[in-house]
Short mmCIF file of C-alpha atoms in Angstrom, two decimals:
data_model
loop_
_atom_site.label_atom_id
_atom_site.label_comp_id
_atom_site.label_asym_id
_atom_site.label_seq_id
_atom_site.Cartn_x
_atom_site.Cartn_y
_atom_site.Cartn_z
CA UNK A 1 0.00 0.00 0.00
CA UNK A 2 2.12 2.95 1.27
CA UNK A 3 5.82 2.93 1.87
CA UNK A 4 5.42 4.87 5.12
CA UNK A 5 2.60 4.96 7.64
CA UNK A 6 2.20 8.74 7.60
CA UNK A 7 2.40 9.12 3.81
CA UNK A 8 -0.55 11.10 2.46
CA UNK A 9 -2.09 10.01 -0.85
CA UNK A 10 -2.25 12.64 -3.59
CA UNK A 11 -5.70 13.98 -4.37
CA UNK A 12 -7.02 15.02 -7.74
CA UNK A 13 -7.11 18.85 -7.72
CA UNK A 14 -10.46 20.57 -8.21
CA UNK A 15 -9.67 24.16 -7.17
CA UNK A 16 -6.68 26.07 -8.56
CA UNK A 17 -4.95 29.32 -7.62
CA UNK A 18 -2.12 31.17 -9.33
CA UNK A 19 0.14 33.47 -7.30
CA UNK A 20 2.28 36.20 -8.83
CA UNK A 21 5.02 37.79 -6.70
CA UNK A 22 4.38 41.43 -5.88
CA UNK A 23 7.06 43.69 -4.41
CA UNK A 24 4.73 45.72 -2.24
CA UNK A 25 1.92 43.31 -1.43
CA UNK A 26 3.70 39.91 -1.31
CA UNK A 27 1.50 38.43 -4.04
CA UNK A 28 -1.44 38.98 -6.34
CA UNK A 29 -3.52 35.89 -7.00
CA UNK A 30 -5.38 34.78 -10.11
CA UNK A 31 -8.67 35.97 -8.60
CA UNK A 32 -7.39 39.54 -8.24
CA UNK A 33 -6.80 39.45 -4.47
CA UNK A 34 -3.66 40.80 -2.84
CA UNK A 35 -2.02 39.75 0.41
CA UNK A 36 -1.74 43.34 1.76
CA UNK A 37 1.58 42.55 3.38
CA UNK A 38 2.23 45.04 6.24
CA UNK A 39 6.01 45.40 5.58
CA UNK A 40 7.13 44.74 9.14
CA UNK A 41 10.80 45.57 8.60
CA UNK A 42 9.93 48.97 7.12
CA UNK A 43 7.68 49.71 10.12
CA UNK A 44 10.48 49.01 12.59
CA UNK A 45 13.34 50.36 10.47
CA UNK A 46 13.70 53.73 12.23
CA UNK A 47 13.75 52.17 15.70
CA UNK A 48 16.23 49.52 14.54
CA UNK A 49 18.51 52.21 13.09
CA UNK A 50 18.41 54.17 16.33
CA UNK A 51 19.16 51.15 18.52
CA UNK A 52 21.92 49.89 16.19
CA UNK A 53 23.49 53.35 16.17
CA UNK A 54 23.51 53.34 19.98
CA UNK A 55 25.18 49.92 19.89
CA UNK A 56 27.88 51.07 17.47
CA UNK A 57 28.90 53.91 19.80
CA UNK A 58 29.41 51.61 22.79
CA UNK A 59 32.61 49.92 23.95
CA UNK A 60 32.54 46.41 22.50
CA UNK A 61 32.37 43.76 25.22
CA UNK A 62 31.10 46.08 27.98
CA UNK A 63 27.93 45.35 29.97
CA UNK A 64 26.02 48.20 28.34
CA UNK A 65 27.13 46.96 24.91
CA UNK A 66 25.79 43.49 25.78
CA UNK A 67 22.47 44.95 26.97
CA UNK A 68 22.14 47.02 23.81
CA UNK A 69 23.09 44.04 21.61
CA UNK A 70 20.29 42.04 23.21
CA UNK A 71 17.86 44.93 22.67
CA UNK A 72 18.74 45.05 18.95
CA UNK A 73 18.48 41.26 18.67
CA UNK A 74 15.01 41.33 20.28
CA UNK A 75 13.83 43.95 17.78
CA UNK A 76 15.08 41.82 14.87
CA UNK A 77 13.39 38.77 16.40
CA UNK A 78 10.12 40.68 16.79
CA UNK A 79 10.16 41.65 13.10
CA UNK A 80 10.97 38.07 12.07
CA UNK A 81 8.21 36.64 14.27
CA UNK A 82 5.62 39.08 12.91
CA UNK A 83 6.63 38.17 9.35
CA UNK A 84 6.47 34.41 10.05
CA UNK A 85 3.07 34.75 11.74
CA UNK A 86 1.63 36.64 8.77
CA UNK A 87 3.09 34.20 6.23
CA UNK A 88 1.86 31.15 8.17
CA UNK A 89 -1.67 32.58 8.37
CA UNK A 90 -1.79 33.48 4.64
CA UNK A 91 -0.39 30.12 3.56
CA UNK A 92 -2.89 28.27 5.78
CA UNK A 93 -5.81 30.25 4.26
CA UNK A 94 -4.65 29.35 0.75
CA UNK A 95 -4.02 25.68 1.53
CA UNK A 96 -7.45 25.28 3.14
CA UNK A 97 -9.20 26.85 0.14
CA UNK A 98 -7.33 25.38 -2.87
CA UNK A 99 -6.11 21.97 -4.05
CA UNK A 100 -3.43 23.21 -6.42
CA UNK A 101 -1.35 26.38 -6.20
CA UNK A 102 0.85 27.62 -9.06
CA UNK A 103 3.69 30.04 -8.33
CA UNK A 104 6.48 31.67 -10.27
CA UNK A 105 9.88 30.04 -9.76
CA UNK A 106 11.91 33.15 -8.89
CA UNK A 107 15.46 33.46 -7.60
CA UNK A 108 14.95 35.95 -4.79
CA UNK A 109 18.66 36.33 -3.90
CA UNK A 110 19.49 37.39 -7.44
CA UNK A 111 16.48 39.70 -7.52
CA UNK A 112 17.53 41.37 -4.27
CA UNK A 113 21.10 41.88 -5.49
CA UNK A 114 20.70 42.80 -9.14
CA UNK A 115 17.61 44.99 -9.03
CA UNK A 116 18.56 46.94 -5.88
CA UNK A 117 15.40 45.85 -4.11
CA UNK A 118 17.27 44.18 -1.26
CA UNK A 119 15.28 45.33 1.76
CA UNK A 120 11.91 45.04 0.03
CA UNK A 121 12.57 41.56 -1.33
CA UNK A 122 13.93 40.25 1.95
CA UNK A 123 11.18 41.94 3.98
CA UNK A 124 8.49 40.17 1.93
CA UNK A 125 9.78 36.72 2.75
CA UNK A 126 8.55 35.20 -0.54
CA UNK A 127 10.93 32.26 -0.22
CA UNK A 128 9.69 31.50 3.28
CA UNK A 129 6.10 31.84 2.08
CA UNK A 130 6.64 29.32 -0.73
CA UNK A 131 8.30 26.93 1.73
CA UNK A 132 5.29 27.18 4.06
CA UNK A 133 2.91 26.63 1.14
CA UNK A 134 4.88 23.63 -0.09
CA UNK A 135 4.94 21.68 3.17
CA UNK A 136 1.34 22.51 4.08
CA UNK A 137 0.08 21.45 0.65
CA UNK A 138 2.12 18.23 0.75
CA UNK A 139 0.76 17.37 4.21
CA UNK A 140 -2.75 17.35 2.74
CA UNK A 141 -1.85 15.58 -0.52
CA UNK A 142 -2.28 18.78 -2.55
CA UNK A 143 0.06 20.21 -5.20
CA UNK A 144 2.39 23.17 -5.52
CA UNK A 145 3.43 23.79 -9.12
CA UNK A 146 6.37 26.05 -9.91
CA UNK A 147 6.12 27.85 -13.26
CA UNK A 148 9.27 28.89 -15.11
CA UNK A 149 10.07 32.57 -14.61
CA UNK A 150 10.24 33.14 -18.38
CA UNK A 151 6.78 31.69 -19.09
CA UNK A 152 4.57 34.60 -20.34
CA UNK A 153 1.71 34.00 -17.89
CA UNK A 154 0.77 37.69 -17.63
CA UNK A 155 0.57 37.92 -21.43
CA UNK A 156 -1.57 34.80 -22.02
CA UNK A 157 -5.37 34.74 -21.77
CA UNK A 158 -6.50 32.23 -19.13
CA UNK A 159 -9.73 31.49 -21.04
CA UNK A 160 -8.73 31.01 -24.68
CA UNK A 161 -4.92 30.86 -24.55
CA UNK A 162 -4.35 33.90 -26.82
CA UNK A 163 -0.91 35.52 -26.26
CA UNK A 164 -1.09 39.30 -26.27
CA UNK A 165 1.96 40.67 -28.14
CA UNK A 166 1.42 44.23 -26.86
CA UNK A 167 1.88 43.59 -23.12
CA UNK A 168 5.60 43.56 -22.41
CA UNK A 169 5.54 45.86 -19.39
CA UNK A 170 5.80 44.10 -16.00
CA UNK A 171 3.49 46.67 -14.44
CA UNK A 172 0.60 45.54 -16.67
CA UNK A 173 -0.90 42.52 -14.90
CA UNK A 174 -4.46 42.71 -16.26
CA UNK A 175 -5.76 43.15 -19.81
CA UNK A 176 -8.94 42.33 -21.71
CA UNK A 177 -8.85 39.62 -24.36
#
């Protein structure tokens, strides 16, 4: 029967969702909804800068330096925990509602370096989000499909398959066939 006791059988998908990475909202799905990502790092950036500046002016190894280092670490941990909480909740909502999720296969490290979007890309946590989606979908026997980054999904009609030659701009995500 199954090789392992806890192995989940794959189910035939009935409901599908496509997710497109969005720099400011985490994603935009095929139904037109956005994640409305709160950008936790950007919210705490000023306070982090202030506390890190205080730390840099202190004598390394002193008690006050250690206290300040812990304060900075707690702020970073708070931002990370808020991000993880949001991503877990969004991924759970998606997994409960859909049997198959299709996402773009993007290299986020390259995107952060080459396009000078470092803080925004890393603040979104797209890679972590896709990891959460993957394991939650697999636990329920559902599918995560990664689409090649060069596939013209934004330029192809989802109903008839017509490829629009005019839409080359990345900002244009919707058009009428």
